[in-house]
XYZ file of C-alpha atoms in Angstrom:
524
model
C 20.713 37.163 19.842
C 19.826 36.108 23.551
C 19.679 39.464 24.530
C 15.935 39.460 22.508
C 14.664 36.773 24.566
C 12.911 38.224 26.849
C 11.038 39.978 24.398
C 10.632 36.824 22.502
C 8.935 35.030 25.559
C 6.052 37.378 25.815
C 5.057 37.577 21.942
C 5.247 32.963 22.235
C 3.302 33.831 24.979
C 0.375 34.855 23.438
C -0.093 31.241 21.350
C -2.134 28.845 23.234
C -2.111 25.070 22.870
C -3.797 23.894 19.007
C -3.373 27.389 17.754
C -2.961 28.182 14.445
C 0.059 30.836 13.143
C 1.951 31.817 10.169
C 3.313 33.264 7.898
C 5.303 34.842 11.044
C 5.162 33.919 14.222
C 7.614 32.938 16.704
C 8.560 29.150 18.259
C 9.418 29.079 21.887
C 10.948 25.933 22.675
C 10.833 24.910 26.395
C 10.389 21.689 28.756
C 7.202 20.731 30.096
C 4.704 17.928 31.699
C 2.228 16.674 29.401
C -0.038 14.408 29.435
C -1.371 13.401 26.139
C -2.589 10.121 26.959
C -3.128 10.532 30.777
C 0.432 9.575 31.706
C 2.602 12.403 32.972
C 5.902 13.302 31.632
C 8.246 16.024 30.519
C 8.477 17.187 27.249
C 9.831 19.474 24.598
C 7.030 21.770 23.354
C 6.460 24.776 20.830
C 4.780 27.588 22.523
C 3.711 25.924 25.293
C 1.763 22.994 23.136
C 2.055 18.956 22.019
C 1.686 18.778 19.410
C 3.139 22.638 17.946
C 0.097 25.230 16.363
C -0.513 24.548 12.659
C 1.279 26.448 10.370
C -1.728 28.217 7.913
C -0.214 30.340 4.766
C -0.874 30.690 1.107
C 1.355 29.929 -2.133
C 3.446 32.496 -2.721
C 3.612 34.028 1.143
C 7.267 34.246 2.794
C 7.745 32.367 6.020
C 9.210 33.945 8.845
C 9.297 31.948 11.835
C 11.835 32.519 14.624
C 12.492 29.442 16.655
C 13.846 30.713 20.742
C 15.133 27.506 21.895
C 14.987 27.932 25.968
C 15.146 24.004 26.211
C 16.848 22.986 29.840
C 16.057 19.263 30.472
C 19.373 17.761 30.268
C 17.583 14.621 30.027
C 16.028 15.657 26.470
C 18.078 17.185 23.411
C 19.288 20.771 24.410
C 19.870 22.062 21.136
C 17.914 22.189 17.954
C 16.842 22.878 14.698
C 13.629 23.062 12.426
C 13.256 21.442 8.783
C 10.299 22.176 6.849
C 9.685 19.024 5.423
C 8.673 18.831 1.826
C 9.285 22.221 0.944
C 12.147 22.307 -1.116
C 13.950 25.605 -0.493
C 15.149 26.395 -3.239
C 18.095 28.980 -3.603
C 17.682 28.961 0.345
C 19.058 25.791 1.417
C 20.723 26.822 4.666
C 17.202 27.537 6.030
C 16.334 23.151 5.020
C 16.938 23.033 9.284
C 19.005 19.639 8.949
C 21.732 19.501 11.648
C 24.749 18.328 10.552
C 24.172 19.098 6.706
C 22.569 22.035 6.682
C 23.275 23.977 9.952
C 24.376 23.493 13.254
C 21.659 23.317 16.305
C 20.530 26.313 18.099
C 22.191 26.280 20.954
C 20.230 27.466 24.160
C 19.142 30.410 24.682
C 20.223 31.642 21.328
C 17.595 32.148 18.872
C 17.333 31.741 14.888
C 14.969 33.507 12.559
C 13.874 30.829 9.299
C 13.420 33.409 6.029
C 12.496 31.855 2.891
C 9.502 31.908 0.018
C 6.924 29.046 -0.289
C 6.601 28.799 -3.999
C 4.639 25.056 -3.574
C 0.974 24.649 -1.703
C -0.427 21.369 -0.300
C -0.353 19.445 3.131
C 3.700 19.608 4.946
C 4.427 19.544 8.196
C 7.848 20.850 10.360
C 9.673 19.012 12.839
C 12.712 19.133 14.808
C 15.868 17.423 12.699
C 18.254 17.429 15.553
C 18.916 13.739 17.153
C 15.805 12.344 18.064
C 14.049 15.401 19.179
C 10.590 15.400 17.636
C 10.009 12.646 19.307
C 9.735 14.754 22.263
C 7.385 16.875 20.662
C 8.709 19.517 18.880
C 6.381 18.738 15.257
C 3.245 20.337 13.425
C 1.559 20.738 10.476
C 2.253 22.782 7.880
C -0.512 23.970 5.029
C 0.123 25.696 2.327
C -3.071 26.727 0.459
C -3.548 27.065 -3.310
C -6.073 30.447 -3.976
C -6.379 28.704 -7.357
C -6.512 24.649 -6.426
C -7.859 23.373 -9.330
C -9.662 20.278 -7.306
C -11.687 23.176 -5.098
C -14.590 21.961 -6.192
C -14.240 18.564 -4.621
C -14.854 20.055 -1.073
C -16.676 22.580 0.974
C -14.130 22.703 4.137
C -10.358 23.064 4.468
C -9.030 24.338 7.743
C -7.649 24.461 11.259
C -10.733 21.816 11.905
C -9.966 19.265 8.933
C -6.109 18.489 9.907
C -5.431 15.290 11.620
C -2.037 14.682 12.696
C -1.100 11.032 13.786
C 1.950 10.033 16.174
C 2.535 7.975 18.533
C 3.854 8.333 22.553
C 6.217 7.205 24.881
C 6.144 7.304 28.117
C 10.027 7.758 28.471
C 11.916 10.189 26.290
C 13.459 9.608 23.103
C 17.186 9.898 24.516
C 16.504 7.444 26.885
C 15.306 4.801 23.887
C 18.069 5.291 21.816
C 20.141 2.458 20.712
C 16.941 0.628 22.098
C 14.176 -1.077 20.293
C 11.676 1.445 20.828
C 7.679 0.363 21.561
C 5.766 3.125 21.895
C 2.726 2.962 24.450
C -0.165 4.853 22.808
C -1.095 6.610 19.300
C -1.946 10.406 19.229
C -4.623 11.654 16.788
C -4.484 15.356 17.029
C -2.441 15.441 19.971
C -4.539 12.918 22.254
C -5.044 9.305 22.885
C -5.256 6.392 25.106
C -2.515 3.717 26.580
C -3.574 0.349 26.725
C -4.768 0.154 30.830
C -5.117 3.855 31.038
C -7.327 6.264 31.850
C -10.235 7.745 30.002
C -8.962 10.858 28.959
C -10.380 12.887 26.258
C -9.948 12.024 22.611
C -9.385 14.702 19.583
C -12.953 15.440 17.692
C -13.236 16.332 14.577
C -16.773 18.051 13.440
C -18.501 17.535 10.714
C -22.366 18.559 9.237
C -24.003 16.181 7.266
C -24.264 17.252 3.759
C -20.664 18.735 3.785
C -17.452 17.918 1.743
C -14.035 17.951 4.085
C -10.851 18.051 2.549
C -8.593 15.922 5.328
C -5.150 17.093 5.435
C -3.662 13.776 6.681
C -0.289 13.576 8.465
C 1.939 11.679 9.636
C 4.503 12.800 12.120
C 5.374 9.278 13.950
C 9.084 8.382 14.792
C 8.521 5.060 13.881
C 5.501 3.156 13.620
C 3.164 3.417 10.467
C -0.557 3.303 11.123
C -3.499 2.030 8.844
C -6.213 4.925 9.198
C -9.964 4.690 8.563
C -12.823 6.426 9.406
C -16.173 4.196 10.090
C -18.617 4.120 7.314
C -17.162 6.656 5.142
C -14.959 7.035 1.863
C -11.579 8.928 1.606
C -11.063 10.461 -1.792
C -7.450 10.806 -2.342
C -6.601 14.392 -4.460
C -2.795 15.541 -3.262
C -0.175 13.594 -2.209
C 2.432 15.722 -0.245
C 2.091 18.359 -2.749
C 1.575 16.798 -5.884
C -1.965 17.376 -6.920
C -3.132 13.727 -8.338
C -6.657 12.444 -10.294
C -9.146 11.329 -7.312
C -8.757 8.319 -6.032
C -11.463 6.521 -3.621
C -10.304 4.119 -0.856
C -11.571 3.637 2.605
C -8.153 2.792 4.237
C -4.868 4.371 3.603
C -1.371 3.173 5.340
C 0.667 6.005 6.150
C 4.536 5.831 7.054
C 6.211 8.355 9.080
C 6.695 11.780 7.268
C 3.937 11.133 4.382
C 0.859 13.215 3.987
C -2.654 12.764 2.127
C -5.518 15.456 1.094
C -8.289 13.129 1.242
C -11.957 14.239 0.970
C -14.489 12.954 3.255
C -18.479 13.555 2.339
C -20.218 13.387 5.196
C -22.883 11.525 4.003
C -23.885 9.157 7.320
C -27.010 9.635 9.990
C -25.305 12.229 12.190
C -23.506 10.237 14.876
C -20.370 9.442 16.261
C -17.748 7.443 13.831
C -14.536 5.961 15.127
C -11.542 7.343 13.098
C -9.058 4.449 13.698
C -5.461 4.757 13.269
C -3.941 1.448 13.851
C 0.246 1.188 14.096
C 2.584 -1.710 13.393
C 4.180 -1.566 16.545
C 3.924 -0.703 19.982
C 3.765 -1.828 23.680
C 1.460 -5.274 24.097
C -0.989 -5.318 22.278
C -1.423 -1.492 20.908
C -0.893 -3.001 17.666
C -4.657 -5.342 17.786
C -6.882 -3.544 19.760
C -9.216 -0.352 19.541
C -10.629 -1.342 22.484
C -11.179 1.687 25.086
C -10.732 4.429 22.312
C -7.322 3.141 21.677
C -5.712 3.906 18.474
C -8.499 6.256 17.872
C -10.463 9.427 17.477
C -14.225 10.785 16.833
C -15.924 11.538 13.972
C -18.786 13.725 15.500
C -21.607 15.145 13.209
C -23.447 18.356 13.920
C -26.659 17.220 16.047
C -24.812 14.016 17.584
C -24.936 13.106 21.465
C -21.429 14.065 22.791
C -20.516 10.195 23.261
C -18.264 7.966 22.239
C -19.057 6.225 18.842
C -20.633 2.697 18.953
C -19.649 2.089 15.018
C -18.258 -0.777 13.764
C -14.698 -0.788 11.983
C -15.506 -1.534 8.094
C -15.313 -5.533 7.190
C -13.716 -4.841 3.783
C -10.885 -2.663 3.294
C -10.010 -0.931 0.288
C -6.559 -0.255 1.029
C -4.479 2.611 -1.255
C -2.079 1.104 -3.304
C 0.851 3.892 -4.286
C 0.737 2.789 -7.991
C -2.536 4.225 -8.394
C -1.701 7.722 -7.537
C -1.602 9.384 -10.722
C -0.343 13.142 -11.268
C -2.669 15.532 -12.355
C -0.051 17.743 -14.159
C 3.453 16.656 -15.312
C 3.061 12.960 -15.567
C 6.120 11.936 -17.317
C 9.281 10.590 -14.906
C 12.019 12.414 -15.775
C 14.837 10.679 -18.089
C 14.660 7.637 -21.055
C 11.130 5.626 -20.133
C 13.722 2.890 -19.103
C 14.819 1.083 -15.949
C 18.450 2.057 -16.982
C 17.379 5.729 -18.762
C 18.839 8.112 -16.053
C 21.949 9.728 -16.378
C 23.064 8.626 -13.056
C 22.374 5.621 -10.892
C 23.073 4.722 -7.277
C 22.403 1.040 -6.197
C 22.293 1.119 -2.453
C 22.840 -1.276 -0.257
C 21.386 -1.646 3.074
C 22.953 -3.463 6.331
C 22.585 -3.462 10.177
C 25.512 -4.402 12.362
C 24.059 -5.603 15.757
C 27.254 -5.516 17.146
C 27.395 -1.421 16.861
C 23.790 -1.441 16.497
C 24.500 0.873 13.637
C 22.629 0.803 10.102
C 24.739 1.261 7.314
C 24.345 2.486 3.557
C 27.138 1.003 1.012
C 29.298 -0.076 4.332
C 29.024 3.545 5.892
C 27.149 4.854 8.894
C 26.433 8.325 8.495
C 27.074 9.817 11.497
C 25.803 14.132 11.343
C 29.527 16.187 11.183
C 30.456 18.714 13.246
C 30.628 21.592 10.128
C 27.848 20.999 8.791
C 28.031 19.650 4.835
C 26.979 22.925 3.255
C 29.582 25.204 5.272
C 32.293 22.900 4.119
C 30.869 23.306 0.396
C 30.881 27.165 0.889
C 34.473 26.405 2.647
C 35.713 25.071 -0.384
C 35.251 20.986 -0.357
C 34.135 20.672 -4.187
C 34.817 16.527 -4.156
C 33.268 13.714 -2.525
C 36.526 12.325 -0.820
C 36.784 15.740 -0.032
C 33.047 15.681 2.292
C 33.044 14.618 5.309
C 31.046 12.495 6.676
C 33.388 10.244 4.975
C 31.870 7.543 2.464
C 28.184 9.177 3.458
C 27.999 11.896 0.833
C 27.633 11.506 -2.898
C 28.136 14.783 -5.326
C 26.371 15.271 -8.585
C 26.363 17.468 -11.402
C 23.649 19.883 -12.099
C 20.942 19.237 -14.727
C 21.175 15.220 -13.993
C 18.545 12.872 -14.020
C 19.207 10.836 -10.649
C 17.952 7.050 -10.069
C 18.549 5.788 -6.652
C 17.284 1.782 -6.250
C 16.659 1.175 -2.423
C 16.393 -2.715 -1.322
C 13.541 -3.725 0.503
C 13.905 -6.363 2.678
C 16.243 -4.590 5.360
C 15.701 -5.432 9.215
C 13.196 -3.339 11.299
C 11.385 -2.433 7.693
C 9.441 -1.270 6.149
C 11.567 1.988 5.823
C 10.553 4.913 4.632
C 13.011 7.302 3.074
C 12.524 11.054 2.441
C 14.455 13.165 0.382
C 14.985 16.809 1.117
C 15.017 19.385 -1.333
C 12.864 17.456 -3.935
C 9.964 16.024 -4.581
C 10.551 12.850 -6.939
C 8.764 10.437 -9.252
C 8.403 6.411 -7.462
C 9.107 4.920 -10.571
C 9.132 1.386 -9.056
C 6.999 0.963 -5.535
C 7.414 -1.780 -3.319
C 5.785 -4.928 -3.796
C 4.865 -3.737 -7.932
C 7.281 -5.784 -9.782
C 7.519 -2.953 -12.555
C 8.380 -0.194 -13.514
C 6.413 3.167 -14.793
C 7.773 6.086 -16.291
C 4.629 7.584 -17.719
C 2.529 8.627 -14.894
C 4.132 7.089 -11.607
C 3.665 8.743 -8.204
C 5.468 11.547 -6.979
C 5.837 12.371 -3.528
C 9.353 13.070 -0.961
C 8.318 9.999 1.281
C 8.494 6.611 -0.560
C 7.890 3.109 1.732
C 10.689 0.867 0.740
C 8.417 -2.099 1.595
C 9.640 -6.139 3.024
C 9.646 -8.242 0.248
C 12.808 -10.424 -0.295
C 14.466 -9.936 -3.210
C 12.524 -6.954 -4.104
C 13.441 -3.019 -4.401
C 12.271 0.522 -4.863
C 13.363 3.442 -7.323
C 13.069 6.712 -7.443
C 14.359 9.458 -9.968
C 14.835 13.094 -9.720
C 16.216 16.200 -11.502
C 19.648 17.850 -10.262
C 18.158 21.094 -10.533
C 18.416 22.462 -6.853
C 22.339 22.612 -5.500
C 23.403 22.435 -2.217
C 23.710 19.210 -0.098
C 20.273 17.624 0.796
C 19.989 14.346 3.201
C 18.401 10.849 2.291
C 17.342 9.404 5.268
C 14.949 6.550 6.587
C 12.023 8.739 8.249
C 12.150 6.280 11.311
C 13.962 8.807 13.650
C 15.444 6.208 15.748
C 17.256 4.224 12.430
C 18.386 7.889 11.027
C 19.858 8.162 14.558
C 22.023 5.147 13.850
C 23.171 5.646 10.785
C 20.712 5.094 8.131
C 21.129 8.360 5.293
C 22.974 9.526 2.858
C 23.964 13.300 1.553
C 23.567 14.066 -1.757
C 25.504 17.358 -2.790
C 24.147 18.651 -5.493
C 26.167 20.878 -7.380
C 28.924 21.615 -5.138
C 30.330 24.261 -8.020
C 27.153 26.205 -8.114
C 26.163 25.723 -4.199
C 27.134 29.486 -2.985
C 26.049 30.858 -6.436
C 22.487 29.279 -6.379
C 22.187 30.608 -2.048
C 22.781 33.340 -1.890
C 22.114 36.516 0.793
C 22.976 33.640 3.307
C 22.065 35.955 6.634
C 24.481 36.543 9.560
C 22.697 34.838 12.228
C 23.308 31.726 9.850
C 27.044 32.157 10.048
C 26.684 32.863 13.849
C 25.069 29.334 14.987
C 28.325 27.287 14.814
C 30.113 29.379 16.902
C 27.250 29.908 19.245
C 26.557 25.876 19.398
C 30.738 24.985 19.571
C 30.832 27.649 22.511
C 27.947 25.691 24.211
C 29.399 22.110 23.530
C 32.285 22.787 25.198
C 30.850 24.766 27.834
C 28.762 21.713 28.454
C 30.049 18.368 26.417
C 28.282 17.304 23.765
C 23.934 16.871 23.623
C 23.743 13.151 22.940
């Protein structure tokens, strides 16, 4: 495949930085300066941009994205992979991008072209799922539009101009803060932001006319922290939740953990001025975690007619804060299985622990640690059994056509994790800090906040109706990097059956990746 790079590196070429692309399009991953917040340091970037151009299709279109990986900085990861994060991939999951369960990294200067339908719509994003790469840089958004969204008529505007991606920066890279309590020194809002002593640089905008409805496509692509958004003076009318479209829900603050996403619609009802849009995280250098002051933690609000200024608003005094338990489905209320904390036809009780002495996290006493064949070419190898899977102890098989509960404690160390499942979306049917349980019209969503109260916990339930192995992982890149996941393999019988036309190139990455390793020892 290297022999097409060449060619490759003129079409990535012709994407600048904050462009938009899909349904095909090509990634060229290479190492860069950038200076998002005014402090200078190398990178990994997509097309030459931090963060990567917004993926725009429509329900129903067939992705076609082939990721170049010309990544040299042997002080960053070398290889790498892409998962599409909330789509599920069904009948194509050796495309989910997962290293270690799903494929192995692309190794450089190798390329691999992602094929697959998008049968969903909403508000995704992609990201690297190799080590702690995205951390570097190599994330986006992904939106999927519905040509028949039957909550259209709750806004005027939904484009390039109405995403707002949220992040946060370090000023060293992510291999260096591994096994590390990372701080991160600044928040990114589009791609820009402020350190706390830093220089004025220029924040992200986002326009607005008064008079106008916007749908926000809200998401959050942080490694660790969470952040409490708000916009000054204005409502946010919650209607989709990662893909699931739900009844409209006003609230004026939302907290958003790593790897969740929100459609909510803003009416720009104010005097046209500047607004602060505030995006506060939990952690973070000093005091990045108290203070807006300078523009940090923040972004503009700017209405048609404004001065171009920074805003002068005031954050609100009350918030109304989103509570999970009142998002509400639209369509297909009902959790699946008996309306029953014990009504599933199969239930995992996890149990969390960190060992400080390994600084390792660990799920029922195991620390899953990504194998070198990845989980789904052992299935299609033969492994049928769990003792049979490696990584030993870390991978669970179920049957197809299962109802799955999985109860998650809450109260681990370095919470409040949130967990994402691939290849499902799945109904909360207890969220932290509740104290019940609802099976009739609970949330549904792929990210679920595990939350800090002692003694408490957090289920979830899902339908075995998509085989092949698919990870459970805290979304906090820096605990999954330590341990913290499980695989489920679903339907290890059926796996090869239900994927099939699994291309060549897929088959070719191993090789290509072992050939590099031990060329070069391994990319840790």
């Amino acid at each position: 495949m290297s022999t097409f790079l060449c060619l490759l590196t003129l079409v990535a070429a012709a994407f600048a930085a904050g462009s938009t692309i899909g349904p095909e399009g090509t990634f060229h991953l290479t190492n860069m300066d950038v200076s998002p917040d005014g402090f200078t340091r190398a990178a990994s970037v997509i097309n030459g941009a931090n963060p990567g151009p917004v993926i725009m299709i429509e329900k129903g279109d067939r992705v076609r994205m082939n990721v170049v990986n010309q990544l040299s900085d042997p002080n960053q990861h070398r290889g790498a992979s892409i998962h599409w994060h909330g789509l599920l991939q069904t009948g194509t999951n050796f495309m989910d991008g997962a290293s270690g369960v799903n494929q192995c990294p692309i190794a450089p200067n190798d390329s691999f072209l992602y094929d697959f339908p998008v049968e969903q719509s909403g508000t995704y994003w992609y990201h690297s799922h190799f080590g702690v790469q995205y951390c570097d840089g190599i994330r986006g958004a992904l939106i999927v539009k519905d040509p028949h969204d039957p909550l259209r008529f709750f806004y005027d505007v939904d484009d390039e101009s109405t995403v707002i991606t949220l992040s946060e920066w370090y000023h060293e890279s992510a291999k260096s803060l591994r096994s590390t309590i990372a701080e991160a020194d600044s928040t990114l809002i589009n791609g820009k932001g402020r350190y706390v002593g830093g220089p004025k640089v220029d924040l992200a905008v986002v326009n607005v006319q008064r008079g106008k409805r916007y749908r926000l496509r809200l998401v959050s692509m942080s490694c660790d922290p969470n952040f409490v958004f708000s916009i000054d003076n204005h409502d946010l009318t919650i209607i989709e939740v990662e893909g699931v479209v739900v009844l409209p829900h006003k609230v004026n603050t939302i907290q958003m953990f790593t790897g969740q996403r929100y459609s909510a619609v803003l009416e720009a009802n104010q005097r046209p001025d500047n607004y602060w849009i505030r995006a506060r995280p939990n952690s973070g250098h000093g005091n990045l975690t108290s203070t807006f002051e300078g523009g940090v933690n923040s972004a503009i609000l700017r209405y048609k007619g404004a001065r171009n200024a920074e805003p002068k608003s005031r954050q609100q005094k009350e918030q109304d804060l989103l509570k999970e338990t009142n998002l509400h489905p639209l369509f297909d209320l009902l959790a699946p299985g008996k309306p029953t904390p014990d009504g599933a036809d199969v239930t995992f009780d996890l149990d969390f622990s960190f060992d400080p002495a390994q600084f390792k996290f660990l799920i029922n006493n195991k620390s899953f640690v990504p194998p070198d064949v990845p989980v789904l070419l052992q299935i299609l190898s033969g492994a049928r059994n769990a003792h049979e899977l490696l990584p030993e102890g870390s991978v669970y098989t179920v049957e197809r056509g299962k109802t799955v509960q999985v109860n998650m404690p809450s109260n681990l160390i370095g919470g409040p994790h949130p967990f994402h499942l691939h290849g499902h979306t799945f109904s909360v049917v207890r969220s932290a800090d509740s104290g019940h349980f609802n099976f009739f019209n609970p949330p549904k969503r792929d990210v679920v906040n595990t939350g800090m109260a002692e003694g408490d916990f957090v289920s979830i339930r899902f339908r075995t109706d998509n085989p092949g192995p698919w990870i459970l992982h805290c979304h906090i890149e820096y605990h999954l990097d330590v341990g913290l996941a499980i695989v489920f393999a679903e339907a290890p019988d059926q796996t090869a059956s239900a994927n099939k036309n699994i291309p060549n190139d897929w088959k070719e990455i191993c090789p290509q990746w072992n050939a590099f390793s031990n060329a070069t020892g391994p990319d840790l």
